Every structure is written in C-alpha cells, then in structure tokens.
Amino acid sequence: MPFLKRENLAGMKNIKEFQKILVANRGEIACRVIRTIRDLGKLAVVIHSEDDRPLPFVVEADEAYSLGTGSLSETYLDSQKIVDIARAAHVDAIHPGYGFLAENASFANLCRKNRITFIGPDPEVIDLMGNKSNARDRAKELGLPVLQGLVEDLDTLIRNKDTLPYPLLIKPSAG
C-alpha cells in the first residue's frame, strides 16, 4: 500500500475533518506517515511496544500509546487492542503504513465497525486482492487486460513442464 500522500487522500470523505490519525505501524514507515500527517496540519498518534518507546517514530508523534510488551501478535498485530486505543485516543482515522495490517481485511473491517476510517482499500477489496487467482478472474470479468496465465497446482505444472509457455513465472495465489 502506498504511503499516505495528498493525492491518495483526495477522494476520501471528510479528510478535511480529520484531526487525529493513528499510525498503526513502526520504524521508518511510521516516521514517513507522521511527516505527511503533519504536512496536512493534522495530529499524528502512534502505538508502540514498550521496547520501541525510545525510537524516533514514538518521539516524533504528537501522542503515543503503549501496546505493552510481548510478541508482534500481542502488540502491533493485535487488531482489537489497536482499535481500543484508537477509540480511547479519539482518532478519526487509522493509517496502517504497509505490511503488518495494511493487507488485513479483518482489521479494515474492524475499523469500519468501530466507525474509524481505515486509510486504505475497503475490506472487500483487500480480501479480493489477497488471492491472486480471484483478483485475476475479477479483472477479466471487468474486461481488463491480463497476461496469459495458468491456474494450476504445483504437481500439475511439474507434470506438464514440457508444454508450458516459457519464460515462466510461478506465483502462489495467496502470496
């Protein structure tokens, strides 16, 4: 997912009304998003693990909330904990950066259910694009051009290796 940029936000509802945006990421990714939020004249809120407390993204934010200690699944990937913090901090939107939660349809849907704008694709789009075979089929349905391709399991591809068009790229449908 691209970083938060003005041109990516142009079509979003109520962007001018946003006052606080929570950055649900860490490190350099979070620093870049924080700078853009500030360029928009808004407040940047971050979440962090206790180990990350002294890092620049935490120091640069207008507000910072601890996720506690533990593994990634207990901190940066705990969707409910993040949404609970977002609600307590009264943020208007959450920007996931990339990685972590940016491609997580369940997280985007949780934001929607809690009336917090998820800055990124709708959950349905994330779900569709998460499976390359389904995304390819949908693109064809819409009449979009797609490269020639086969959707087969690996054993079938190996059995038919002499009949495949080369050069060949093998990509997992969910990868």
Coordinates of N, CA, C and O in Angstrom, one line a residue:
M1 N 0.8 -1.2 0.0 CA 0.0 0.0 0.0 C 0.9 1.2 0.0 O 1.9 1.3 0.8
P2 N 0.6 2.2 -0.8 CA 1.4 3.4 -0.8 C 1.3 4.2 0.5 O 0.4 4.1 1.2
F3 N 2.4 5.0 0.7 CA 2.4 5.8 1.9 C 1.2 6.8 1.8 O 0.7 7.1 0.7
L4 N 0.9 7.4 2.9 CA -0.1 8.5 2.9 C 0.4 9.6 2.1 O 1.4 10.2 2.4
K5 N -0.3 10.0 1.1 CA 0.0 11.1 0.2 C -1.2 11.9 -0.1 O -2.3 11.4 -0.1
R6 N -1.0 13.2 -0.3 CA -2.2 14.0 -0.6 C -3.0 13.5 -1.8 O -4.3 13.4 -1.7
E7 N -2.4 13.0 -2.8 CA -3.2 12.5 -4.0 C -3.9 11.3 -3.7 O -5.0 11.0 -4.2
N8 N -3.5 10.5 -2.7 CA -4.2 9.3 -2.3 C -5.4 9.6 -1.5 O -6.3 8.8 -1.3
L9 N -5.4 10.7 -0.8 CA -6.5 11.1 0.1 C -7.5 12.0 -0.6 O -8.5 12.2 0.0
A10 N -7.3 12.4 -1.8 CA -8.1 13.4 -2.4 C -9.6 13.0 -2.5 O -10.5 13.8 -2.3
G11 N -9.9 11.7 -2.7 CA -11.2 11.2 -2.8 C -11.8 10.8 -1.5 O -13.0 10.4 -1.5
M12 N -11.1 10.8 -0.5 CA -11.6 10.3 0.8 C -12.7 11.3 1.4 O -12.5 12.5 1.3
K13 N -13.7 10.7 2.0 CA -14.7 11.5 2.6 C -14.1 12.2 3.9 O -13.4 11.5 4.6
N14 N -14.4 13.4 4.1 CA -14.2 14.1 5.3 C -12.7 14.2 5.7 O -12.4 14.4 6.9
I15 N -11.7 14.1 4.8 CA -10.3 14.2 5.1 C -10.1 15.6 5.8 O -9.3 15.6 6.7
K16 N -10.7 16.6 5.3 CA -10.5 17.9 6.0 C -11.0 17.9 7.4 O -10.5 18.7 8.2
E17 N -11.9 17.0 7.7 CA -12.5 17.0 9.1 C -11.6 16.2 10.0 O -11.8 16.2 11.2
F18 N -10.7 15.3 9.5 CA -9.8 14.6 10.3 C -9.0 15.5 11.2 O -8.4 16.4 10.6
Q19 N -8.9 15.2 12.4 CA -8.0 16.0 13.3 C -6.8 15.1 13.8 O -5.7 15.6 13.9
K20 N -7.1 13.8 14.0 CA -6.1 12.9 14.6 C -6.1 11.6 13.8 O -7.2 11.0 13.5
I21 N -4.9 11.2 13.4 CA -4.8 10.0 12.6 C -3.8 9.1 13.4 O -2.7 9.5 13.7
L22 N -4.2 7.9 13.6 CA -3.3 6.9 14.3 C -2.5 6.1 13.3 O -3.1 5.7 12.3
V23 N -1.2 6.0 13.5 CA -0.3 5.3 12.6 C -0.1 3.9 13.2 O 0.5 3.8 14.3
A24 N -0.7 2.9 12.6 CA -0.6 1.5 13.1 C 0.6 0.8 12.5 O 0.4 -0.2 11.7
N25 N 1.8 1.4 12.7 CA 3.0 0.8 12.2 C 4.1 1.3 13.1 O 3.9 2.0 14.1
R26 N 5.4 1.0 12.6 CA 6.5 1.4 13.5 C 7.7 1.8 12.6 O 7.6 1.6 11.4
G27 N 8.8 2.2 13.2 CA 10.0 2.5 12.5 C 9.9 3.6 11.4 O 9.1 4.5 11.5
E28 N 10.7 3.4 10.4 CA 10.8 4.4 9.3 C 9.4 4.6 8.6 O 9.1 5.7 8.2
I29 N 8.7 3.5 8.4 CA 7.4 3.6 7.8 C 6.5 4.6 8.6 O 5.9 5.5 8.0
A30 N 6.5 4.5 9.9 CA 5.7 5.4 10.8 C 6.2 6.8 10.7 O 5.4 7.7 10.6
C31 N 7.5 7.0 10.6 CA 8.1 8.3 10.6 C 7.6 9.0 9.3 O 7.3 10.2 9.3
R32 N 7.6 8.3 8.2 CA 7.2 8.9 6.9 C 5.7 9.3 7.0 O 5.3 10.4 6.5
V33 N 4.9 8.4 7.5 CA 3.5 8.7 7.6 C 3.3 9.9 8.5 O 2.4 10.8 8.3
I34 N 4.0 9.9 9.6 CA 3.8 11.1 10.6 C 4.2 12.4 9.9 O 3.5 13.4 10.1
R35 N 5.3 12.4 9.2 CA 5.6 13.7 8.5 C 4.5 14.1 7.5 O 4.2 15.3 7.4
T36 N 3.9 13.2 6.8 CA 2.8 13.6 5.9 C 1.6 14.1 6.6 O 1.0 15.0 6.2
I37 N 1.3 13.4 7.7 CA 0.1 13.8 8.6 C 0.4 15.3 9.0 O -0.5 16.1 9.0
R38 N 1.6 15.5 9.5 CA 1.9 16.9 9.9 C 1.8 17.9 8.8 O 1.3 19.0 9.0
D39 N 2.3 17.5 7.6 CA 2.1 18.4 6.4 C 0.7 18.7 6.1 O 0.4 19.8 5.6
L40 N -0.2 17.8 6.5 CA -1.6 18.1 6.3 C -2.2 18.9 7.4 O -3.4 19.2 7.4
G41 N -1.4 19.2 8.4 CA -1.9 20.0 9.5 C -2.7 19.2 10.5 O -3.5 19.8 11.3
K42 N -2.5 17.9 10.6 CA -3.2 17.1 11.5 C -2.3 16.5 12.6 O -1.1 16.7 12.5
L43 N -2.9 15.9 13.6 CA -2.2 15.3 14.7 C -1.9 13.9 14.4 O -2.7 13.1 13.9
A44 N -0.6 13.4 14.7 CA -0.2 12.1 14.5 C -0.1 11.3 15.8 O 0.5 11.8 16.7
V45 N -0.8 10.2 15.9 CA -0.9 9.4 17.1 C -0.2 8.1 16.7 O -0.4 7.5 15.6
V46 N 0.7 7.5 17.6 CA 1.3 6.3 17.3 C 1.0 5.3 18.4 O 0.7 5.7 19.5
I47 N 1.2 4.0 18.1 CA 1.1 2.9 19.1 C 2.6 2.4 19.1 O 3.3 2.5 18.1
H48 N 3.0 1.8 20.2 CA 4.3 1.2 20.3 C 4.4 0.2 21.3 O 3.6 0.2 22.3
S49 N 5.3 -0.8 21.1 CA 5.6 -1.7 22.1 C 6.5 -1.0 23.1 O 7.1 0.0 22.8
E50 N 6.6 -1.6 24.3 CA 7.5 -1.0 25.3 C 8.9 -0.9 24.9 O 9.6 0.0 25.2
D51 N 9.4 -1.9 24.1 CA 10.7 -2.0 23.6 C 11.0 -0.8 22.7 O 12.1 -0.4 22.5
D52 N 10.0 -0.4 22.0 CA 10.1 0.7 20.9 C 9.9 2.1 21.5 O 10.1 3.1 20.8
R53 N 9.7 2.2 22.8 CA 9.4 3.5 23.4 C 10.4 4.6 23.0 O 10.0 5.7 22.7
P54 N 11.7 4.3 23.0 CA 12.7 5.4 22.7 C 12.9 5.7 21.2 O 13.7 6.6 20.9
L55 N 12.3 4.9 20.4 CA 12.6 5.1 18.9 C 12.0 6.4 18.4 O 11.0 6.9 18.9
P56 N 12.6 6.9 17.3 CA 12.2 8.2 16.7 C 10.7 8.3 16.4 O 10.1 9.4 16.6
F57 N 10.1 7.2 15.9 CA 8.7 7.4 15.5 C 7.8 7.7 16.7 O 6.8 8.4 16.6
V58 N 8.2 7.2 17.9 CA 7.4 7.5 19.1 C 7.7 8.9 19.5 O 6.7 9.6 19.9
V59 N 8.9 9.3 19.5 CA 9.3 10.6 19.9 C 8.7 11.7 19.0 O 8.3 12.8 19.5
E60 N 8.6 11.4 17.7 CA 8.1 12.4 16.7 C 6.6 12.6 16.8 O 6.1 13.6 16.3
A61 N 5.9 11.6 17.3 CA 4.4 11.7 17.3 C 3.9 12.7 18.3 O 4.5 13.1 19.2
D62 N 2.7 13.2 18.0 CA 2.0 14.1 18.9 C 1.5 13.4 20.1 O 1.5 14.0 21.2
E63 N 1.1 12.2 19.9 CA 0.6 11.3 21.1 C 1.1 9.9 20.8 O 1.2 9.5 19.7
A64 N 1.5 9.2 21.9 CA 2.0 7.8 21.8 C 1.3 7.0 22.9 O 1.2 7.4 24.0
Y65 N 0.9 5.8 22.5 CA 0.2 4.9 23.4 C 0.9 3.5 23.3 O 1.1 3.0 22.2
S66 N 1.1 3.0 24.5 CA 1.8 1.7 24.6 C 0.9 0.5 24.3 O -0.3 0.5 24.8
L67 N 1.4 -0.4 23.6 CA 0.8 -1.7 23.3 C 1.2 -2.7 24.4 O 0.8 -3.9 24.3
G68 N 2.1 -2.3 25.2 CA 2.6 -3.3 26.2 C 3.8 -4.0 25.7 O 4.5 -3.6 24.8
T69 N 4.1 -5.1 26.3 CA 5.2 -6.0 25.9 C 4.7 -7.3 25.3 O 3.5 -7.6 25.4
G70 N 5.6 -8.0 24.6 CA 5.2 -9.2 24.0 C 5.6 -9.3 22.6 O 6.2 -8.5 22.0
S71 N 5.1 -10.4 22.0 CA 5.4 -10.7 20.6 C 4.6 -9.7 19.7 O 3.7 -8.9 20.1
L72 N 4.9 -9.8 18.4 CA 4.1 -9.0 17.4 C 2.6 -9.2 17.5 O 1.8 -8.3 17.4
S73 N 2.3 -10.5 17.6 CA 0.8 -10.8 17.7 C 0.2 -10.2 19.0 O -1.0 -10.0 19.0
E74 N 1.0 -10.0 20.0 CA 0.4 -9.4 21.2 C 0.5 -7.9 21.2 O 0.0 -7.2 22.2
T75 N 1.2 -7.3 20.2 CA 1.4 -5.8 20.2 C 0.9 -5.3 18.8 O -0.3 -5.0 18.7
Y76 N 1.7 -5.1 17.9 CA 1.4 -4.5 16.6 C 0.4 -5.2 15.7 O -0.2 -4.6 14.8
L77 N 0.1 -6.5 16.0 CA -0.8 -7.2 15.2 C -2.1 -7.5 16.0 O -3.0 -8.2 15.5
D78 N -2.3 -7.0 17.2 CA -3.5 -7.2 18.0 C -4.5 -6.1 17.6 O -4.6 -5.0 18.1
S79 N -5.3 -6.5 16.6 CA -6.3 -5.5 16.0 C -7.2 -4.9 17.0 O -7.4 -3.7 17.0
Q80 N -7.7 -5.7 17.9 CA -8.7 -5.2 18.9 C -8.0 -4.2 19.8 O -8.6 -3.2 20.1
K81 N -6.8 -4.5 20.2 CA -6.1 -3.6 21.1 C -5.8 -2.3 20.4 O -6.0 -1.2 21.0
I82 N -5.5 -2.3 19.2 CA -5.2 -1.1 18.4 C -6.5 -0.3 18.2 O -6.5 1.0 18.4
V83 N -7.6 -0.9 17.9 CA -8.8 -0.2 17.8 C -9.3 0.4 19.1 O -9.8 1.5 19.2
D84 N -9.1 -0.4 20.2 CA -9.4 0.1 21.5 C -8.6 1.4 21.8 O -9.2 2.4 22.3
I85 N -7.4 1.4 21.5 CA -6.5 2.6 21.7 C -7.0 3.7 20.8 O -7.1 4.9 21.3
A86 N -7.3 3.4 19.6 CA -7.8 4.5 18.7 C -9.1 5.1 19.2 O -9.2 6.3 19.1
R87 N -10.0 4.3 19.7 CA -11.2 4.9 20.3 C -10.9 5.7 21.5 O -11.5 6.8 21.7
A88 N -10.1 5.2 22.4 CA -9.7 6.0 23.6 C -9.0 7.3 23.3 O -9.2 8.3 24.0
A89 N -8.2 7.3 22.2 CA -7.5 8.5 21.8 C -8.3 9.4 20.9 O -7.9 10.5 20.6
H90 N -9.5 9.0 20.6 CA -10.5 9.8 19.8 C -9.9 10.1 18.4 O -10.0 11.3 18.0
V91 N -9.3 9.2 17.8 CA -8.8 9.4 16.4 C -9.9 9.3 15.4 O -10.9 8.6 15.7
D92 N -9.7 10.0 14.3 CA -10.7 9.9 13.2 C -10.4 8.8 12.2 O -11.3 8.4 11.5
A93 N -9.1 8.5 12.1 CA -8.7 7.5 11.1 C -7.5 6.8 11.5 O -6.7 7.2 12.4
I94 N -7.2 5.6 10.9 CA -6.0 4.8 11.1 C -5.4 4.6 9.8 O -6.0 4.2 8.8
H95 N -4.1 4.9 9.8 CA -3.2 4.6 8.6 C -2.3 3.4 9.0 O -1.6 3.5 9.9
P96 N -2.4 2.3 8.2 CA -1.6 1.1 8.6 C -0.2 1.1 8.0 O 0.5 0.2 8.3
G97 N 0.2 2.1 7.3 CA 1.5 2.0 6.7 C 1.5 0.9 5.6 O 0.6 0.8 4.8
Y98 N 2.5 0.1 5.6 CA 2.4 -1.1 4.8 C 2.9 -2.3 5.6 O 3.5 -2.1 6.7
G99 N 2.7 -3.5 5.1 CA 3.0 -4.7 5.9 C 1.9 -4.8 7.1 O 0.8 -4.4 6.9
F100 N 2.4 -5.4 8.2 CA 1.5 -5.5 9.4 C 0.0 -5.6 9.0 O -0.5 -6.7 8.7
L101 N -0.7 -4.5 9.1 CA -2.2 -4.6 9.0 C -2.7 -4.0 7.7 O -3.9 -4.0 7.5
A102 N -1.8 -3.5 6.8 CA -2.2 -2.9 5.6 C -3.0 -3.8 4.6 O -3.8 -3.3 3.9
E103 N -2.7 -5.1 4.7 CA -3.4 -6.0 3.8 C -4.3 -7.0 4.6 O -4.6 -8.1 4.2
N104 N -4.8 -6.5 5.7 CA -5.6 -7.3 6.6 C -7.1 -6.9 6.6 O -7.4 -5.8 7.2
A105 N -7.9 -7.6 5.8 CA -9.3 -7.2 5.6 C -10.0 -7.2 6.9 O -10.9 -6.4 7.2
S106 N -9.7 -8.1 7.9 CA -10.4 -8.2 9.2 C -10.1 -6.9 9.9 O -11.0 -6.4 10.6
F107 N -8.9 -6.4 9.9 CA -8.6 -5.2 10.6 C -9.3 -4.0 10.0 O -9.9 -3.2 10.7
A108 N -9.3 -3.9 8.6 CA -10.1 -2.8 8.0 C -11.6 -2.9 8.3 O -12.2 -1.9 8.5
N109 N -12.1 -4.1 8.4 CA -13.5 -4.3 8.7 C -13.7 -3.9 10.2 O -14.8 -3.3 10.5
L110 N -12.8 -4.2 11.1 CA -12.9 -3.8 12.5 C -13.0 -2.3 12.6 O -13.8 -1.8 13.4
C111 N -12.1 -1.6 11.9 CA -12.1 -0.2 11.9 C -13.5 0.3 11.4 O -14.1 1.2 12.1
R112 N -14.0 -0.2 10.3 CA -15.3 0.2 9.8 C -16.4 0.0 10.9 O -17.2 0.9 11.1
K113 N -16.4 -1.2 11.5 CA -17.4 -1.5 12.6 C -17.3 -0.5 13.7 O -18.3 -0.2 14.4
N114 N -16.2 0.0 14.0 CA -16.0 1.0 15.1 C -16.0 2.4 14.6 O -15.7 3.4 15.3
R115 N -16.5 2.6 13.3 CA -16.6 4.0 12.7 C -15.3 4.8 12.8 O -15.3 6.0 13.0
I116 N -14.2 4.1 12.5 CA -12.9 4.7 12.4 C -12.5 4.5 10.9 O -12.5 3.4 10.4
T117 N -12.2 5.6 10.2 CA -11.8 5.5 8.8 C -10.5 4.7 8.7 O -9.5 5.1 9.3
F118 N -10.5 3.7 7.9 CA -9.2 2.9 7.6 C -8.7 3.6 6.3 O -9.4 3.6 5.3
I119 N -7.5 4.1 6.4 CA -6.9 4.8 5.2 C -6.3 3.7 4.4 O -5.1 3.3 4.6
G120 N -7.0 3.2 3.4 CA -6.6 2.1 2.6 C -7.8 1.6 1.9 O -8.9 2.1 2.0
P121 N -7.6 0.5 1.2 CA -8.7 -0.1 0.5 C -9.8 -0.6 1.4 O -9.6 -0.9 2.6
D122 N -11.0 -0.7 0.9 CA -12.1 -1.3 1.6 C -11.8 -2.8 1.9 O -11.1 -3.4 1.2
P123 N -12.4 -3.3 3.0 CA -12.1 -4.7 3.4 C -12.4 -5.7 2.2 O -11.6 -6.7 2.0
E124 N -13.4 -5.4 1.5 CA -13.8 -6.3 0.4 C -12.7 -6.3 -0.7 O -12.4 -7.4 -1.3
V125 N -12.1 -5.2 -1.0 CA -11.0 -5.1 -2.0 C -9.8 -5.8 -1.4 O -9.1 -6.5 -2.2
I126 N -9.4 -5.6 -0.2 CA -8.3 -6.3 0.4 C -8.5 -7.8 0.3 O -7.6 -8.5 -0.1
D127 N -9.7 -8.3 0.6 CA -10.0 -9.7 0.5 C -9.8 -10.2 -0.9 O -9.2 -11.3 -1.1
L128 N -10.4 -9.5 -1.8 CA -10.3 -9.9 -3.2 C -8.8 -10.0 -3.7 O -8.4 -10.9 -4.3
M129 N -8.1 -8.9 -3.4 CA -6.7 -8.8 -4.0 C -5.7 -9.7 -3.2 O -4.6 -10.0 -3.7
G130 N -6.2 -10.2 -2.1 CA -5.3 -11.1 -1.3 C -5.1 -12.5 -2.0 O -4.2 -13.2 -1.7
N131 N -6.0 -12.8 -2.9 CA -5.9 -14.1 -3.6 C -5.8 -13.7 -5.1 O -6.7 -13.2 -5.7
K132 N -4.6 -14.0 -5.6 CA -4.2 -13.5 -7.0 C -5.1 -14.2 -8.0 O -5.5 -13.5 -9.0
S133 N -5.5 -15.4 -7.8 CA -6.4 -16.1 -8.8 C -7.8 -15.4 -8.8 O -8.3 -15.1 -9.9
N134 N -8.3 -15.1 -7.7 CA -9.6 -14.4 -7.6 C -9.5 -13.0 -8.2 O -10.4 -12.5 -8.9
A135 N -8.4 -12.3 -7.9 CA -8.2 -10.9 -8.5 C -8.1 -11.0 -10.0 O -8.6 -10.1 -10.7
R136 N -7.4 -12.0 -10.5 CA -7.2 -12.1 -11.9 C -8.6 -12.4 -12.6 O -8.9 -11.8 -13.6
D137 N -9.4 -13.3 -12.0 CA -10.7 -13.6 -12.5 C -11.6 -12.3 -12.5 O -12.3 -12.1 -13.5
R138 N -11.5 -11.5 -11.4 CA -12.3 -10.3 -11.4 C -11.9 -9.3 -12.4 O -12.7 -8.7 -13.0
A139 N -10.6 -9.2 -12.6 CA -10.1 -8.3 -13.7 C -10.6 -8.7 -15.0 O -11.0 -7.9 -15.8
K140 N -10.6 -10.0 -15.3 CA -11.2 -10.5 -16.6 C -12.7 -10.2 -16.7 O -13.1 -9.7 -17.8
E141 N -13.4 -10.4 -15.6 CA -14.8 -10.0 -15.6 C -15.1 -8.6 -15.9 O -16.1 -8.2 -16.6
L142 N -14.2 -7.7 -15.5 CA -14.3 -6.3 -15.7 C -13.8 -5.9 -17.1 O -13.9 -4.7 -17.5
G143 N -13.3 -6.8 -17.9 CA -12.8 -6.5 -19.2 C -11.4 -5.9 -19.2 O -11.0 -5.3 -20.2
L144 N -10.7 -6.1 -18.1 CA -9.3 -5.5 -18.0 C -8.3 -6.5 -18.7 O -8.5 -7.7 -18.6
P145 N -7.3 -5.9 -19.3 CA -6.3 -6.8 -19.9 C -5.5 -7.5 -18.8 O -5.1 -6.9 -17.9
V146 N -5.3 -8.8 -19.0 CA -4.4 -9.6 -18.1 C -3.5 -10.4 -19.0 O -3.8 -10.8 -20.1
L147 N -2.3 -10.7 -18.4 CA -1.4 -11.6 -19.1 C -1.9 -13.0 -19.2 O -2.6 -13.4 -18.3
Q148 N -1.4 -13.7 -20.2 CA -1.8 -15.1 -20.3 C -1.3 -15.8 -19.0 O -0.2 -15.5 -18.5
G149 N -2.1 -16.7 -18.5 CA -1.7 -17.4 -17.3 C -2.4 -18.7 -17.1 O -3.4 -19.0 -17.8
L150 N -1.9 -19.5 -16.2 CA -2.5 -20.8 -15.9 C -2.7 -20.8 -14.4 O -1.9 -20.2 -13.6
V151 N -3.8 -21.4 -14.0 CA -4.0 -21.5 -12.5 C -4.1 -23.0 -12.3 O -5.1 -23.7 -12.6
E152 N -3.0 -23.5 -11.8 CA -2.8 -25.0 -11.6 C -2.1 -25.2 -10.3 O -1.4 -24.3 -9.8
D153 N -2.2 -26.4 -9.7 CA -1.4 -26.7 -8.6 C 0.0 -27.1 -9.1 O 0.2 -27.4 -10.2
L154 N 1.0 -27.1 -8.2 CA 2.4 -27.3 -8.5 C 2.6 -28.6 -9.1 O 3.4 -28.7 -10.1
D155 N 2.0 -29.7 -8.7 CA 2.2 -31.0 -9.2 C 1.8 -31.0 -10.7 O 2.5 -31.6 -11.5
T156 N 0.7 -30.4 -11.0 CA 0.2 -30.4 -12.4 C 1.2 -29.6 -13.3 O 1.5 -30.0 -14.4
L157 N 1.7 -28.5 -12.8 CA 2.7 -27.7 -13.5 C 3.9 -28.5 -13.8 O 4.4 -28.5 -14.9
I158 N 4.4 -29.2 -12.8 CA 5.6 -30.1 -13.0 C 5.3 -31.2 -14.0 O 6.2 -31.4 -14.9
R159 N 4.2 -31.8 -13.9 CA 3.8 -32.9 -14.9 C 3.8 -32.4 -16.3 O 4.1 -33.1 -17.3
N160 N 3.3 -31.1 -16.5 CA 3.2 -30.5 -17.8 C 4.3 -29.6 -18.2 O 4.1 -28.7 -19.1
K161 N 5.4 -29.7 -17.6 CA 6.5 -28.7 -17.8 C 6.9 -28.5 -19.2 O 7.3 -27.5 -19.6
D162 N 6.8 -29.6 -20.0 CA 7.3 -29.5 -21.4 C 6.3 -28.8 -22.3 O 6.6 -28.4 -23.4
T163 N 5.1 -28.6 -21.8 CA 4.0 -28.0 -22.7 C 3.7 -26.5 -22.2 O 2.9 -25.9 -22.8
L164 N 4.4 -26.1 -21.2 CA 4.2 -24.7 -20.7 C 4.9 -23.7 -21.5 O 5.9 -23.9 -22.1
P165 N 4.2 -22.5 -21.6 CA 4.9 -21.4 -22.3 C 6.0 -20.8 -21.5 O 5.8 -20.5 -20.3
Y166 N 7.2 -20.7 -22.1 CA 8.3 -20.1 -21.4 C 8.7 -18.7 -22.0 O 8.4 -18.5 -23.2
P167 N 9.2 -17.8 -21.3 CA 9.6 -17.8 -19.9 C 8.4 -18.0 -19.0 O 7.3 -17.6 -19.4
L168 N 8.7 -18.5 -17.8 CA 7.6 -18.8 -16.9 C 7.8 -18.2 -15.5 O 8.9 -18.1 -15.0
L169 N 6.7 -17.7 -15.0 CA 6.8 -17.1 -13.6 C 5.7 -17.9 -12.8 O 4.6 -18.0 -13.2
I170 N 6.2 -18.5 -11.7 CA 5.2 -19.2 -10.8 C 5.0 -18.4 -9.6 O 6.0 -18.0 -8.9
K171 N 3.7 -18.1 -9.3 CA 3.4 -17.2 -8.2 C 2.3 -17.9 -7.4 O 1.3 -18.3 -8.0
P172 N 2.4 -18.0 -6.1 CA 1.3 -18.6 -5.3 C 0.1 -17.6 -5.3 O 0.3 -16.4 -5.3
S173 N -1.1 -18.2 -5.4 CA -2.3 -17.4 -5.5 C -2.5 -16.5 -4.3 O -3.0 -15.4 -4.3
A174 N -2.0 -17.0 -3.1 CA -2.2 -16.2 -1.9 C -1.0 -15.5 -1.4 O -0.9 -15.0 -0.4
G175 N 0.0 -15.5 -2.3 CA 1.3 -14.9 -1.9 C 1.6 -13.5 -2.5 O 0.8 -13.0 -3.2

